Amino acid sequence: MCVELRELHSNRAIRVYSLDGGNVMAGQNVLNGDLNVLKQVISDISEYSANREELDRQNDILKELNKNIESIQKNINDEIDNKVKEGINSVSESFDQSILEERVKLKDVQSKRDKAKHAGVKDRIQNETAELRDMNRDMYSQIKAAFKEEGIPKYCSKRWFYALFATQGIGDVFIYIISLVVLYAAIPGVIYIIPQIPKWVLIAYYFVMITLELTAVKFIYNRTMVPHSETIAKARRVKYDIETNQKKIKRIEKGIRKDKNEDMYGLSDFDYRINEINDSIRNIEDAKAKAIEQFNATTRTDIIDEIRGRNAGTLEQLKSQVAVCEQEIARLDSLIKNQSAYISSNYEAYLGREFTNVDRLTELLDMMIEEPYLTISMAIAQYKARN
């Protein structure tokens, strides 16, 4: 059985390779060959090398074609994405502008509603706490009048005065203790830890504070607490009543602010307008969704078809070139395998790897041209002897 491959390149018939000895050269010892045999060997090996170079070139061409196809397809997809995005943005633009305008209106109405509610809550607090506030004003007036009538200093109605000179209750005790800590611990501690301040300053501070405290206590008790103790005690009880009313006012205010019922504030017109605007926004959003759906169903398809159709010819041409190139690569690959097997069994087996290349064989050819009687074996022997 004879297996043959025939290559056609540039309208020139290439040598037929036989793998089972059908060729004149096959199965013969080329070492006994003459000049013509050597020329044939060089021709076969040169042809094999040329085919390998052509295979590499075709592979490079195939890579470049595939790269171009990928680039064009990417450009097509990018253009489709951009066009579709532009189309959707164009469809959405007018709807988005209308939605924005409605939301501005909504924000304005909500702001006016909040102001109206705030004013209503404020009025409600004033109305529901008016009696307590009037009571507090009357009690303040009573204290002021009593103090003025007896010539009691105004500071005697202050909280810190009661805490220091008429201590009652946990609140007064706390204020009293804090005052002692600040005056007799905190300030002296600062004086003590600052190295630039002499230690005698700390002693002087305590002396001054104790002297001032004793003097102040004696003066206030003798001039104020002793002659006016009853009035000051009554004023203290009235103060407690005022504080109790203040706590009631805060509870009422807190309850009003937490009250979820807004019927008494007259906000129905605002609520109607807010609902109206929200309905308008929903209608616009629904219309926008339908417009985008219509765009995706028709216009988007037209955009894709137009862009792909515009590039279809170029892609088909490149794909056709790829098919031709792949066929040529497959043909060359099969041919090279048979050439390699033929050269290996008929040339390299006799000549060895050293003399199975065109450059070395060309040197042998030059020697045999000068001495035509030489065989390939004899030429190799002379080459080795010279080198």
C-alpha atoms as one frame of an Amber mdcrd trajectory, in Angstrom:
protein
   0.000   0.000   0.000   1.360   3.409  -0.956   0.354   6.499   1.056   1.068
   9.718  -0.861   0.660  13.465  -0.200   0.873  16.019  -2.986   1.215  19.821
  -2.361   0.356  22.498  -4.911   1.999  25.862  -4.238   2.353  28.778  -6.682
   1.176  26.516  -9.556   4.240  24.230  -8.979   3.985  20.474  -8.370   5.880
  19.403  -5.250   7.620  16.085  -4.764   5.480  12.999  -4.033   6.418  11.300
  -0.738   6.052   7.566  -0.405   6.303   6.044   3.065   6.621   2.393   2.051
   9.575   2.448  -0.368   7.748   3.272  -3.594   9.994   6.321  -4.122  13.285
   5.855  -5.898  15.155   7.116  -2.804  13.123   5.239  -0.231  14.851   2.268
   1.388  18.204   2.993  -0.338  21.463   3.837   1.401  21.998   7.480   0.462
  25.622   7.271   1.614  26.370   5.518  -1.704  24.597   8.226  -3.662  26.242
  10.600  -6.103  25.930  14.327  -6.746  22.386  14.019  -8.068  21.276  12.058
  -5.020  22.756  14.742  -2.734  20.938  17.446  -4.689  17.696  15.526  -4.196
  18.364  15.202  -0.460  19.039  18.950  -0.189  15.876  19.685  -2.171  13.735
  17.446   0.066  15.112  18.906   3.301  14.814  22.501   1.977  11.243  21.815
   0.977  10.522  20.423   4.458  12.045  23.523   6.111  10.090  25.824   3.793
   6.861  24.020   4.663   7.565  24.396   8.401   8.169  28.131   7.928   4.956
  28.378   5.944   3.074  26.550   8.711   4.405  29.032  11.288   3.407  31.912
   9.023  -0.114  30.506   8.556  -0.475  30.071  12.342   0.533  33.723  12.826
  -1.988  34.771  10.173  -4.693  32.705  11.897  -3.941  34.342  15.267  -4.123
  37.803  13.712  -7.420  36.992  11.944  -8.975  35.687  15.175  -7.682  38.742
  17.006  -9.301  41.014  14.403 -12.586  39.102  14.674 -12.571  39.424  18.475
 -11.778  43.133  18.220 -14.608  43.756  15.732 -17.077  41.752  17.836 -16.044
  43.703  20.945 -16.491  46.986  19.082 -19.918  45.810  17.909 -20.985  44.907
  21.455 -19.618  48.197  22.827 -21.419  50.205  20.156 -24.661  48.307  20.841
 -24.345  48.938  24.590 -23.635  52.646  24.063 -26.450  53.114  21.557 -28.952
  51.263  23.735 -27.853  53.236  26.800 -28.178  56.519  24.888 -31.614  55.480
  23.658 -32.858  54.566  27.130 -31.439  57.804  28.542 -33.164  59.750  25.788
 -36.484  58.014  26.487 -36.097  58.506  30.259 -34.920  62.124  30.156 -38.297
  63.847  29.845 -39.897  61.510  32.388 -37.042  62.041  34.871 -37.365  65.803
  34.513 -41.095  65.626  35.222 -40.495  63.384  38.243 -37.860  65.816  39.533
 -40.265  68.748  39.205 -43.001  66.824  41.056 -40.588  65.904  43.847 -39.617
  69.564  44.238 -43.310  70.385  44.610 -43.712  67.525  47.094 -40.801  68.750
  49.192 -42.248  72.269  49.239 -45.722  71.065  50.312 -44.230  68.778  52.984
 -42.161  71.683  54.307 -45.265  73.885  54.537 -47.158  71.048  56.229 -44.358
  70.581  58.792 -44.392  74.305  59.553 -48.165  74.298  59.923 -48.022  71.300
  62.251 -45.194  72.861  64.266 -47.245  76.030  64.690 -50.320  73.980  65.658
 -48.353  71.968  68.216 -46.889  75.164  69.649 -50.353  76.738  69.971 -51.740
  73.568  71.546 -48.910  73.487  74.098 -49.516  77.144  74.929 -53.245  76.573
  75.365 -52.985  73.401  77.451 -50.256  74.795  79.740 -51.560  78.379  80.009
 -53.094  77.850  83.437 -49.896  76.358  84.894 -47.780  79.139  83.380 -50.108
  81.784  84.841 -49.840  80.112  88.232 -46.043  80.174  88.033 -46.029  83.835
  87.045 -48.275  84.676  90.007 -46.047  82.721  92.411 -42.910  84.443  91.054
 -44.657  87.781  91.563 -45.522  86.844  95.158 -41.910  85.959  95.950 -40.657
  89.125  94.306 -43.180  91.296  96.168 -42.406  89.674  99.559 -38.663  90.054
  99.081 -39.072  93.656  97.996 -41.300  94.491 100.938 -38.839  93.079 103.491
 -35.708  94.198 101.647 -34.397  90.651 101.080 -31.658  90.472  98.417 -32.674
  88.836  95.112 -29.922  86.214  95.342 -31.805  84.680  98.282 -34.342  83.267
  95.798 -31.704  81.430  93.743 -31.274  77.652  93.859 -27.603  77.775  94.871
 -28.522  79.955  97.909 -31.050  77.402  99.152 -28.579  74.553  98.537 -25.809
  76.245 100.564 -27.779  77.924 103.365 -31.086  76.039 103.562 -30.212  72.582
 102.317 -33.188  70.273 101.717 -33.556  67.259  99.513 -31.121  65.230  97.420
 -30.737  67.984  94.802 -29.572  70.532  97.354 -27.191  68.015  98.929 -25.650
  67.270  95.547 -25.093  70.981  94.786 -23.618  71.491  98.250 -21.167  68.577
  97.888 -20.083  69.687  94.403 -19.428  73.198  95.745 -17.241  71.801  98.549
 -15.340  69.511  96.135 -14.612  72.384  93.744 -13.566  74.866  96.424 -11.636
  72.565  98.770 -10.362  69.765  96.507 -10.350  70.576  92.768  -8.872  74.093
  92.908  -6.299  73.224  95.625  -5.380  70.081  93.653  -4.607  72.162  90.566
  -2.530  74.577  92.680  -0.643  71.637  94.210   0.315  69.880  90.941   1.610
  73.019  89.198   5.323  73.136  90.136   5.681  76.870  89.424   3.236  77.743
  92.233   4.879  77.874  95.686   3.383  75.642  98.385   2.584  78.633 100.597
   0.006  79.732  98.011  -2.021  76.598  98.805  -1.946  77.419 102.518  -2.922
  81.022 101.780  -5.790  79.795  99.566  -7.251  77.636 102.327  -6.895  80.478
 104.838  -8.666  82.962 102.526 -11.449  80.510 101.642 -12.124  79.560 105.248
 -12.098  83.227 106.311 -14.455  84.237 103.472 -16.782  81.333 104.164 -17.029
  82.071 107.899 -17.511  85.780 107.247 -20.119  85.187 104.538 -22.028  82.624
 106.581 -22.061  84.895 109.660 -23.098  87.931 107.611 -25.832  86.133 105.677
 -27.241  84.393 108.714 -27.217  87.538 110.853 -28.483  89.952 108.155 -30.771
  87.628 106.144 -31.600  84.194 107.523 -32.342  85.228 111.128 -34.668  88.205
 110.500 -36.316  86.791 107.332 -36.228  83.039 107.897 -40.001  82.650 107.710
 -40.331  84.567 104.418 -37.386  82.695 102.875 -38.888  79.363 103.985 -42.244
  80.300 102.394 -40.450  81.376  99.231 -38.718  77.994  99.170 -42.057  76.177
  99.381 -43.435  78.342  96.590 -40.333  77.506  94.525 -41.109  73.817  94.955
 -44.632  74.460  93.693 -43.217  76.305  90.674 -40.841  73.420  89.940 -43.717
  70.966  90.239 -45.706  72.997  87.715 -42.685  73.116  85.392 -42.504  69.311
  85.463 -46.215  69.137  84.648 -45.711  71.549  81.737 -42.880  69.384  80.353
 -44.982  66.223  80.634 -47.863  67.912  78.826 -45.518  69.203  76.113 -43.936
  65.767  75.676 -47.334  64.111  75.427 -48.531  66.608  72.812 -45.405  66.139
  70.677 -45.792  62.334  70.799 -49.481  62.438  69.969 -50.033  60.819  66.542
 -53.458  62.377  66.091 -53.079  65.394  63.774 -56.764  66.115  63.135 -56.804
  69.246  65.282 -54.015  70.941  63.275 -55.969  71.474  60.030 -53.522  69.644
  57.755 -56.053  67.960  55.453 -55.411  70.349  52.542 -51.689  69.626  52.714
 -52.305  65.857  52.900 -54.615  66.011  49.880 -51.979  67.891  47.888 -49.223
  65.459  48.967 -51.304  62.455  47.897 -52.069  64.174  44.608 -48.370  64.760
  43.885 -47.443  61.184  44.894 -50.098  59.852  42.496 -48.644  62.040  39.748
 -45.134  60.695  40.409 -46.381  57.084  40.270 -48.192  57.762  36.984 -45.057
  59.271  35.446 -42.941  56.333  36.656 -45.445  53.877  35.142 -45.380  55.759
  31.839 -41.567  55.733  31.920 -41.500  51.974  32.536 -43.862  51.373  29.598
 -41.781  53.604  27.314 -38.596  51.733  28.227 -40.373  48.404  27.725 -41.505
  49.558  24.271 -37.963  50.711  23.472 -36.517  47.311  24.441 -39.161  45.498
  22.407 -38.693  47.409  19.144 -36.069  50.138  18.937 -33.387  48.137  20.745
 -33.791  45.270  18.274 -33.539  47.696  15.343 -30.343  49.215  16.770 -28.767
  45.780  17.220 -29.769  44.628  13.732 -28.422  47.815  12.131 -25.037  47.657
  13.871 -24.546  43.935  13.290 -25.720  44.200   9.700 -23.260  47.024   9.045
 -20.374  44.820  10.212 -21.635  41.477   8.897 -19.715  41.695   5.601 -16.384
  42.348   7.303 -16.920  39.529   9.813 -17.957  37.051   7.122 -14.888  37.925
   5.069 -12.597  37.423   8.065 -14.301  34.148   9.024 -13.936  32.934   5.438
 -10.223  33.763   5.590  -9.999  31.887   8.885 -11.574  28.792   7.294  -9.133
  28.910   4.361  -6.214  29.440   6.737  -7.284  26.527   8.944  -7.529  24.260
   5.879  -4.045  25.310   4.789  -2.667  24.700   8.283  -4.245  21.229   8.404
  -2.797  20.411   4.952   0.671  21.676   5.852   0.619  19.886   9.193  -0.202
  16.553   7.521   2.394  17.126   4.791   5.123  18.047   7.294   4.477  14.928
   9.376   4.961  12.718   6.287   8.021  14.703   5.182   9.519  14.393   8.657
   8.941  10.638   8.701  10.420  10.256   5.201  13.528  12.350   5.988  14.067
  10.585   9.293  13.915   7.068   7.841  15.650   7.674   4.505  18.172  10.458
   5.262  18.784  11.034   8.936  19.114   7.283   9.602  22.125   7.181   7.246
  23.591  10.668   7.463  23.038  11.326  11.155  21.552  14.498  12.643  24.767
  16.476  12.029  24.494  16.171   8.231  20.721  16.405   7.965  20.645  20.166
   7.514  20.900  22.269   4.378  24.003  24.266   5.369  26.148  21.161   6.064
  24.830  19.335   2.997  25.599  22.386   0.827  29.211  22.211   1.982  29.270
  18.537   0.921  27.717  19.531  -2.413  30.539  22.015  -3.086  33.078  19.303
  -2.361  31.388  16.819  -4.729  31.114  19.396  -7.504  34.912  19.840  -7.327
  35.411  16.062  -7.220  32.494  14.428  -9.129  33.722  10.869  -8.425  32.978
  11.233  -4.689  30.017   9.522  -3.085  28.148  11.152  -0.219  29.909   8.814
   2.210  33.312   9.776   0.821  32.460  13.486   0.953  31.460  13.156   4.614
  34.726  11.392   5.380  36.751  14.187   3.709  34.715  16.846   5.565  35.435
  15.211   8.881  39.093  14.848   8.010  39.377  18.563   7.180  37.525  19.673
  10.289
